[in-house]
Amino acid sequence: MFLALRELGFARGRFALMGAVISLIALLVVLLSGLAAGLTNDGVSGLRSMPATSFAFSKGTITDNAFSRSLVDPQQLAAWKDTPGVAAAEPLGVSSVHGTANGQQTDLTLFGVEPSGFLSPAVSRGESLSGPAGIVVSETARAKGLDLGSTVTLDRIGVELTVVGFTKGQATFGHVNVAYLPLATWRLIASGAAKPGPPAQAQVDAVAYRYASAVAVRSAAGATPDLAAIDARAGTVSMTKPQAFNASPGYQPETLTLTMIQVFLYAISSLVVGAFFTVWTIQRKHELAVLRAIGASAGYLLRDGLAQAAMLLGAFTALGVGAAVVLGALMPSTAPFSLEPAPVAVATALTIGLGLAGAGVAILRIARVDPLTALGGNR
């Protein structure tokens, strides 16, 4: 009786070796989960934090990097505003720039928004958007040397923008820190009419450029607007917010690659654990046969073996996850790595669950063997 517990103590060397393999797999799976979450945040955290439900782009815009390819006009914006089920619709300007701040080169993604609109970011430090030369930058930009009052001078055009606030948490797009600025200032820069120095209100007011990159849409509470019908009327093409993540440069290839690696790791984990328990169960075939001969059912042997596998998987998976959490805490702040509770819990559950599935298949196969045959009664 209690064969599983006795074997764990008797063959502790073999179980420790197998446990080390399980711990390494769990470590790798959790680290990959952290890397996937970190890359996702680094790629689309600026979009994810927006209180929009969908984005409308100019008709014919392809999904890849849509924010940089699209241009919507005031008529298209008006068509979205005058639609039942849409609580608000605002223009959003998106462009990438290079600049210099505090003697260092810096890259930014400019998000042009209405300062009083629902896209205007909440700040953790400093002030909200107001004047034409002020920008609110991602909290992570502080690691790049930006601080309140820092002046960012854009390359080639010499426009000077002053940091007036920081967002609450990370706001990045395409692995570049986001800088929110008034839409009118974004249009001044996008039109090519900007002059060196801080943008003046008179310059901003004189710009005739009225385009934006996309229309950010917020649905009314409980409403589900017919995006296809509105697109047909407005001459746009819409994406829900999760779909718009693919419009971030490199987002889809990165997520697909990491997902494939994780799937293969889960498959390898299941196969490795299953192979170990197959060999282990074959080696103890005679002991299982004795238990069957004295009245143990196949279900009892399966539960006994799965309990053994569960103890092994649970203990060593916890060890691997703990090591991954420690390593994750030691990651440099510049690394795109984020250990979030939900992905870690999913990775842990899948590692244990698939391992148990592999072990169950191996144990059930042997547990169904006739005890007389297993004990050599055919000789």
Coordinates of C-alpha atoms in Angstrom, one line a residue:
M1 CA 0.0 0.0 0.0
F2 CA 1.0 3.6 -0.5
L3 CA 3.4 2.5 -3.2
A4 CA 3.8 6.0 -4.7
L5 CA 5.0 7.5 -1.4
R6 CA 7.4 4.6 -0.8
E7 CA 8.9 4.9 -4.2
L8 CA 9.5 8.7 -3.8
G9 CA 11.7 8.0 -0.8
F10 CA 13.4 4.8 -2.2
A11 CA 14.3 6.2 -5.7
R12 CA 14.9 9.8 -4.6
G13 CA 17.9 10.2 -6.9
R14 CA 15.9 9.4 -10.0
F15 CA 13.0 11.5 -9.0
A16 CA 15.3 14.4 -8.1
L17 CA 16.9 14.2 -11.6
M18 CA 13.5 14.2 -13.2
G19 CA 12.4 17.0 -10.9
A20 CA 15.3 19.1 -12.0
V21 CA 14.2 18.7 -15.6
I22 CA 10.7 19.8 -14.6
S23 CA 12.0 22.8 -12.8
L24 CA 14.1 23.9 -15.7
I25 CA 11.1 23.6 -18.1
A26 CA 8.9 25.5 -15.6
L27 CA 11.7 28.2 -15.3
L28 CA 11.9 28.5 -19.1
V29 CA 8.1 28.6 -19.6
V30 CA 7.6 31.3 -16.9
L31 CA 10.5 33.4 -18.3
L32 CA 9.0 33.2 -21.7
S33 CA 5.7 34.2 -20.3
G34 CA 7.4 37.3 -18.8
L35 CA 9.1 38.0 -22.0
A36 CA 5.9 37.7 -24.0
A37 CA 4.1 40.0 -21.5
G38 CA 7.0 42.5 -21.5
L39 CA 7.1 42.6 -25.3
T40 CA 3.4 43.1 -25.5
N41 CA 3.5 45.9 -23.1
D42 CA 6.5 47.4 -24.9
G43 CA 4.7 47.2 -28.2
V44 CA 1.1 48.3 -27.4
S45 CA 0.8 49.6 -23.8
G46 CA 0.1 53.1 -25.2
L47 CA -2.9 51.7 -27.2
R48 CA -4.0 49.3 -24.4
S49 CA -4.3 52.2 -21.9
M50 CA -6.6 54.2 -24.2
P51 CA -10.3 54.2 -23.3
A52 CA -11.2 53.5 -26.9
T53 CA -13.1 50.4 -28.1
S54 CA -12.1 50.6 -31.8
F55 CA -10.1 52.6 -34.3
A56 CA -11.1 53.6 -37.8
F57 CA -8.5 54.0 -40.6
S58 CA -8.7 55.3 -44.1
K59 CA -10.2 52.8 -46.6
G60 CA -7.6 50.5 -48.1
T61 CA -5.1 50.8 -45.3
I62 CA -3.3 47.5 -44.7
T63 CA -3.2 46.1 -41.1
D64 CA 0.6 46.2 -40.7
N65 CA 1.7 49.6 -39.3
A66 CA -1.8 51.0 -40.1
F67 CA -1.3 54.0 -37.8
S68 CA 1.6 55.3 -39.9
R69 CA -0.1 54.6 -43.3
S70 CA -3.6 56.0 -42.7
L71 CA -5.0 59.5 -43.1
V72 CA -8.5 60.4 -42.1
D73 CA -10.2 63.7 -42.9
P74 CA -12.8 65.8 -41.0
Q75 CA -15.7 64.3 -43.0
Q76 CA -14.8 60.8 -42.0
L77 CA -14.5 61.9 -38.4
A78 CA -18.0 63.6 -38.6
A79 CA -19.5 60.4 -40.0
W80 CA -18.3 58.5 -36.9
K81 CA -19.5 61.2 -34.5
D82 CA -23.0 61.3 -35.9
T83 CA -23.7 57.6 -35.3
P84 CA -26.0 55.9 -32.8
G85 CA -24.2 53.7 -30.4
V86 CA -21.0 55.8 -30.5
A87 CA -20.5 57.7 -27.3
A88 CA -17.4 59.6 -28.6
A89 CA -15.1 59.7 -31.6
E90 CA -11.9 61.7 -31.7
P91 CA -9.0 62.1 -34.1
L92 CA -5.7 60.5 -33.2
G93 CA -2.4 61.5 -34.8
V94 CA 0.5 59.0 -34.7
S95 CA 4.0 59.5 -36.0
S96 CA 7.6 58.5 -35.0
V97 CA 10.3 61.1 -34.4
H98 CA 13.9 61.3 -33.4
G99 CA 15.2 64.0 -31.2
T100 CA 17.8 65.1 -28.6
A101 CA 17.2 65.7 -25.0
N102 CA 19.7 66.6 -22.3
G103 CA 22.5 66.0 -24.8
Q104 CA 21.3 62.4 -25.6
Q105 CA 19.5 61.0 -28.6
T106 CA 16.0 59.8 -28.0
D107 CA 13.2 58.2 -30.0
L108 CA 9.5 59.0 -29.4
T109 CA 6.1 58.1 -30.9
L110 CA 4.0 61.2 -31.0
F111 CA 0.3 60.7 -30.1
G112 CA -1.6 63.8 -31.1
V113 CA -4.8 64.0 -29.0
E114 CA -7.4 66.6 -28.1
P115 CA -6.2 68.0 -24.7
S116 CA -9.8 68.0 -23.3
G117 CA -10.8 64.7 -25.0
F118 CA -11.1 61.2 -23.6
L119 CA -7.8 60.2 -25.2
S120 CA -5.9 62.8 -23.1
P121 CA -3.7 60.8 -20.7
A122 CA -3.9 60.9 -16.9
V123 CA -0.6 62.0 -15.3
S124 CA 1.3 60.6 -12.4
R125 CA 3.6 63.5 -12.1
G126 CA 3.5 67.1 -13.5
E127 CA 0.6 68.6 -15.5
S128 CA -1.9 67.5 -18.1
L129 CA -1.7 68.7 -21.7
S130 CA -2.4 72.4 -22.2
G131 CA 0.0 74.6 -24.1
P132 CA 1.1 73.9 -27.7
A133 CA 4.7 73.1 -26.7
G134 CA 4.0 70.7 -23.8
I135 CA 4.2 66.9 -24.0
V136 CA 3.2 64.2 -21.5
V137 CA 5.6 61.2 -21.9
S138 CA 5.6 57.6 -20.8
E139 CA 6.7 56.9 -17.2
T140 CA 9.4 54.6 -18.7
A141 CA 11.0 57.6 -20.5
R142 CA 12.5 58.6 -17.2
A143 CA 15.0 55.8 -17.6
K144 CA 16.0 57.5 -20.8
G145 CA 17.0 60.7 -19.0
L146 CA 13.8 62.7 -19.5
D147 CA 12.4 64.6 -16.5
L148 CA 9.9 67.4 -15.9
G149 CA 11.1 70.5 -17.8
S150 CA 13.3 68.5 -20.2
T151 CA 13.3 69.9 -23.7
V152 CA 13.2 67.5 -26.6
T153 CA 14.5 69.0 -29.9
L154 CA 13.2 67.1 -32.9
D155 CA 15.8 66.3 -35.6
R156 CA 15.9 68.1 -38.9
I157 CA 13.0 70.5 -38.1
G158 CA 14.3 71.8 -34.7
V159 CA 10.9 71.9 -33.0
E160 CA 11.3 72.1 -29.2
L161 CA 8.9 70.3 -27.0
T162 CA 8.9 70.5 -23.2
V163 CA 8.0 67.6 -20.9
V164 CA 5.2 68.8 -18.6
G165 CA 4.1 65.4 -17.2
F166 CA 4.4 61.7 -17.1
T167 CA 1.8 59.1 -17.7
K168 CA 0.5 56.6 -15.1
G169 CA 2.5 53.6 -15.9
Q170 CA 4.1 52.5 -19.2
A171 CA 2.9 54.0 -22.5
T172 CA 4.8 52.7 -25.5
F173 CA 4.1 52.0 -29.1
G174 CA 6.3 49.8 -31.3
H175 CA 8.9 49.5 -28.4
V176 CA 9.2 53.3 -28.4
N177 CA 8.1 55.6 -25.6
V178 CA 5.0 57.6 -26.3
A179 CA 4.8 61.4 -26.1
Y180 CA 1.3 62.8 -26.0
L181 CA 0.9 66.3 -27.4
P182 CA -2.0 68.5 -28.5
L183 CA -3.5 67.3 -31.8
A184 CA -3.0 70.9 -33.3
T185 CA 0.7 70.7 -32.5
W186 CA 0.9 67.2 -34.1
R187 CA -0.7 68.6 -37.2
L188 CA 1.8 71.5 -37.3
I189 CA 4.6 69.0 -37.3
A190 CA 3.0 66.5 -39.7
S191 CA 2.2 69.3 -42.2
G192 CA 5.9 70.3 -42.5
A193 CA 5.1 73.9 -41.6
A194 CA 6.8 73.8 -38.2
K195 CA 9.7 76.2 -37.5
P196 CA 12.6 75.7 -35.2
G197 CA 11.9 76.5 -31.6
P198 CA 8.9 76.0 -29.3
P199 CA 5.6 76.0 -31.3
A200 CA 3.6 79.2 -30.7
Q201 CA -0.1 79.3 -30.5
A202 CA -0.3 81.6 -33.6
Q203 CA 1.6 79.0 -35.6
V204 CA -0.7 76.2 -34.5
D205 CA -3.8 78.2 -35.3
A206 CA -2.6 79.1 -38.8
V207 CA -2.1 75.4 -39.9
A208 CA -4.7 74.4 -42.5
Y209 CA -3.8 70.7 -42.2
R210 CA -6.9 68.9 -40.8
Y211 CA -6.0 65.3 -41.2
A212 CA -5.3 62.7 -38.5
S213 CA -4.0 59.1 -38.5
A214 CA -7.2 57.4 -37.2
V215 CA -10.5 58.0 -35.5
A216 CA -10.6 56.6 -32.0
V217 CA -14.1 55.4 -31.2
R218 CA -15.7 54.8 -27.8
S219 CA -18.9 52.8 -27.9
A220 CA -21.8 53.8 -25.7
A221 CA -22.4 51.7 -22.6
G222 CA -24.2 48.5 -23.6
A223 CA -24.1 49.3 -27.3
T224 CA -22.4 47.4 -30.1
P225 CA -22.2 49.7 -33.2
D226 CA -22.2 48.0 -36.6
L227 CA -18.6 48.9 -37.5
A228 CA -18.9 47.5 -41.1
A229 CA -22.0 49.6 -41.8
I230 CA -20.4 52.8 -40.5
D231 CA -17.2 52.0 -42.4
A232 CA -19.2 51.8 -45.6
R233 CA -20.8 55.2 -45.0
A234 CA -17.6 56.9 -43.8
G235 CA -15.2 55.4 -46.2
T236 CA -13.0 53.8 -43.5
V237 CA -11.9 50.4 -42.2
S238 CA -12.2 49.6 -38.5
M239 CA -10.4 47.4 -36.1
T240 CA -11.3 46.7 -32.5
K241 CA -8.7 47.7 -30.0
P242 CA -7.2 44.2 -29.7
Q243 CA -7.1 43.9 -33.5
A244 CA -5.4 47.3 -33.7
F245 CA -2.5 45.9 -31.7
N246 CA -1.4 44.3 -34.9
A247 CA -1.0 47.8 -36.3
S248 CA 2.0 48.2 -34.0
P249 CA 5.3 47.6 -35.8
G250 CA 6.4 44.0 -35.3
Y251 CA 3.7 43.1 -32.8
Q252 CA 2.2 40.1 -34.7
P253 CA 5.4 38.4 -35.7
E254 CA 6.8 38.7 -32.1
T255 CA 3.6 37.3 -30.4
L256 CA 3.3 34.5 -32.9
T257 CA 7.0 33.5 -32.5
L258 CA 6.8 33.5 -28.7
T259 CA 3.4 31.6 -28.7
M260 CA 4.9 28.9 -30.9
I261 CA 7.9 28.5 -28.6
Q262 CA 5.6 28.3 -25.6
V263 CA 3.4 25.7 -27.3
F264 CA 6.4 23.6 -28.2
L265 CA 7.7 23.9 -24.6
Y266 CA 4.4 22.6 -23.2
A267 CA 4.4 19.7 -25.7
I268 CA 8.0 18.9 -24.7
S269 CA 7.1 19.1 -21.0
S270 CA 4.2 16.6 -21.5
L271 CA 6.3 14.2 -23.6
V272 CA 9.3 14.3 -21.2
V273 CA 7.2 13.7 -18.1
G274 CA 5.2 11.1 -20.0
A275 CA 8.3 9.3 -21.2
F276 CA 9.8 9.3 -17.6
F277 CA 6.7 7.8 -16.1
T278 CA 6.4 5.3 -19.0
V279 CA 9.8 3.9 -18.2
W280 CA 9.3 4.2 -14.5
T281 CA 5.9 2.4 -14.7
I282 CA 7.4 -0.4 -16.8
Q283 CA 10.1 -0.9 -14.3
R284 CA 7.6 -1.4 -11.5
K285 CA 5.2 -3.5 -13.5
H286 CA 5.6 -6.5 -11.1
E287 CA 4.7 -4.3 -8.1
L288 CA 1.6 -3.0 -9.9
A289 CA 0.7 -6.6 -10.8
V290 CA 0.9 -7.6 -7.1
L291 CA -1.4 -4.8 -6.2
R292 CA -3.8 -5.9 -8.9
A293 CA -3.6 -9.5 -7.7
I294 CA -4.6 -8.6 -4.2
G295 CA -7.6 -6.6 -5.3
A296 CA -6.5 -3.1 -6.4
S297 CA -8.4 -1.7 -9.3
A298 CA -7.0 0.0 -12.3
G299 CA -8.6 3.2 -11.1
Y300 CA -6.8 2.9 -7.7
L301 CA -3.4 2.4 -9.5
L302 CA -4.1 5.3 -11.7
R303 CA -5.0 7.6 -8.8
D304 CA -1.9 6.3 -6.9
G305 CA 0.4 7.0 -9.8
L306 CA -1.2 10.4 -10.6
A307 CA -0.7 11.4 -6.9
Q308 CA 3.0 10.5 -7.3
A309 CA 3.2 12.6 -10.5
A310 CA 1.3 15.5 -8.9
M311 CA 3.6 15.6 -5.9
L312 CA 6.7 15.6 -8.2
L313 CA 5.3 18.1 -10.7
G314 CA 3.8 20.4 -8.0
A315 CA 7.0 20.6 -5.9
F316 CA 9.5 21.0 -8.7
T317 CA 7.3 23.3 -10.8
A318 CA 7.0 25.5 -7.7
L319 CA 10.7 25.5 -7.4
G320 CA 11.1 26.5 -11.1
V321 CA 8.5 29.2 -10.9
G322 CA 10.1 30.6 -7.8
A323 CA 13.5 30.7 -9.5
A324 CA 11.9 32.4 -12.5
V325 CA 10.3 35.1 -10.2
V326 CA 13.7 35.8 -8.6
L327 CA 15.4 36.0 -12.0
G328 CA 12.6 38.3 -13.3
A329 CA 13.1 40.6 -10.3
L330 CA 16.8 40.9 -11.2
M331 CA 16.1 41.8 -14.8
P332 CA 17.3 45.3 -15.8
S333 CA 14.6 47.9 -16.2
T334 CA 15.6 48.4 -19.8
A335 CA 14.6 44.7 -20.7
P336 CA 11.1 44.2 -22.1
F337 CA 10.2 41.8 -19.3
S338 CA 7.1 41.7 -17.1
L339 CA 6.0 39.0 -14.8
E340 CA 2.2 39.3 -14.5
P341 CA 0.2 37.0 -12.2
A342 CA -2.3 35.7 -14.8
P343 CA 0.3 34.5 -17.4
V344 CA 2.5 33.0 -14.6
A345 CA -0.6 31.1 -13.2
V346 CA -1.5 29.9 -16.7
A347 CA 2.0 28.7 -17.4
T348 CA 2.2 26.9 -14.0
A349 CA -1.2 25.2 -14.5
L350 CA -0.4 24.1 -18.0
T351 CA 3.0 22.7 -17.0
I352 CA 1.4 20.6 -14.2
G353 CA -1.7 19.7 -16.2
L354 CA 0.1 18.6 -19.3
G355 CA 2.6 16.7 -17.2
L356 CA -0.2 14.9 -15.4
A357 CA -1.8 14.0 -18.7
G358 CA 1.4 12.5 -20.0
A359 CA 1.9 10.6 -16.7
G360 CA -1.7 9.4 -16.8
V361 CA -1.4 7.9 -20.3
A362 CA 1.7 6.0 -19.2
I363 CA 0.3 4.7 -15.9
L364 CA -3.1 3.7 -17.4
R365 CA -1.5 1.6 -20.1
I366 CA 0.4 -0.5 -17.5
A367 CA -2.4 -0.6 -14.9
R368 CA -4.6 -2.4 -17.4
V369 CA -2.2 -5.2 -17.8
D370 CA -3.5 -8.6 -16.6
P371 CA -1.8 -9.4 -13.3
L372 CA -1.2 -13.1 -14.1
T373 CA 0.6 -12.2 -17.3
A374 CA 2.6 -9.4 -15.6
L375 CA 3.7 -11.9 -12.8
G376 CA 4.9 -14.4 -15.4
G377 CA 2.0 -16.8 -15.0
N378 CA 2.2 -17.7 -18.7
R379 CA 5.5 -19.5 -18.3

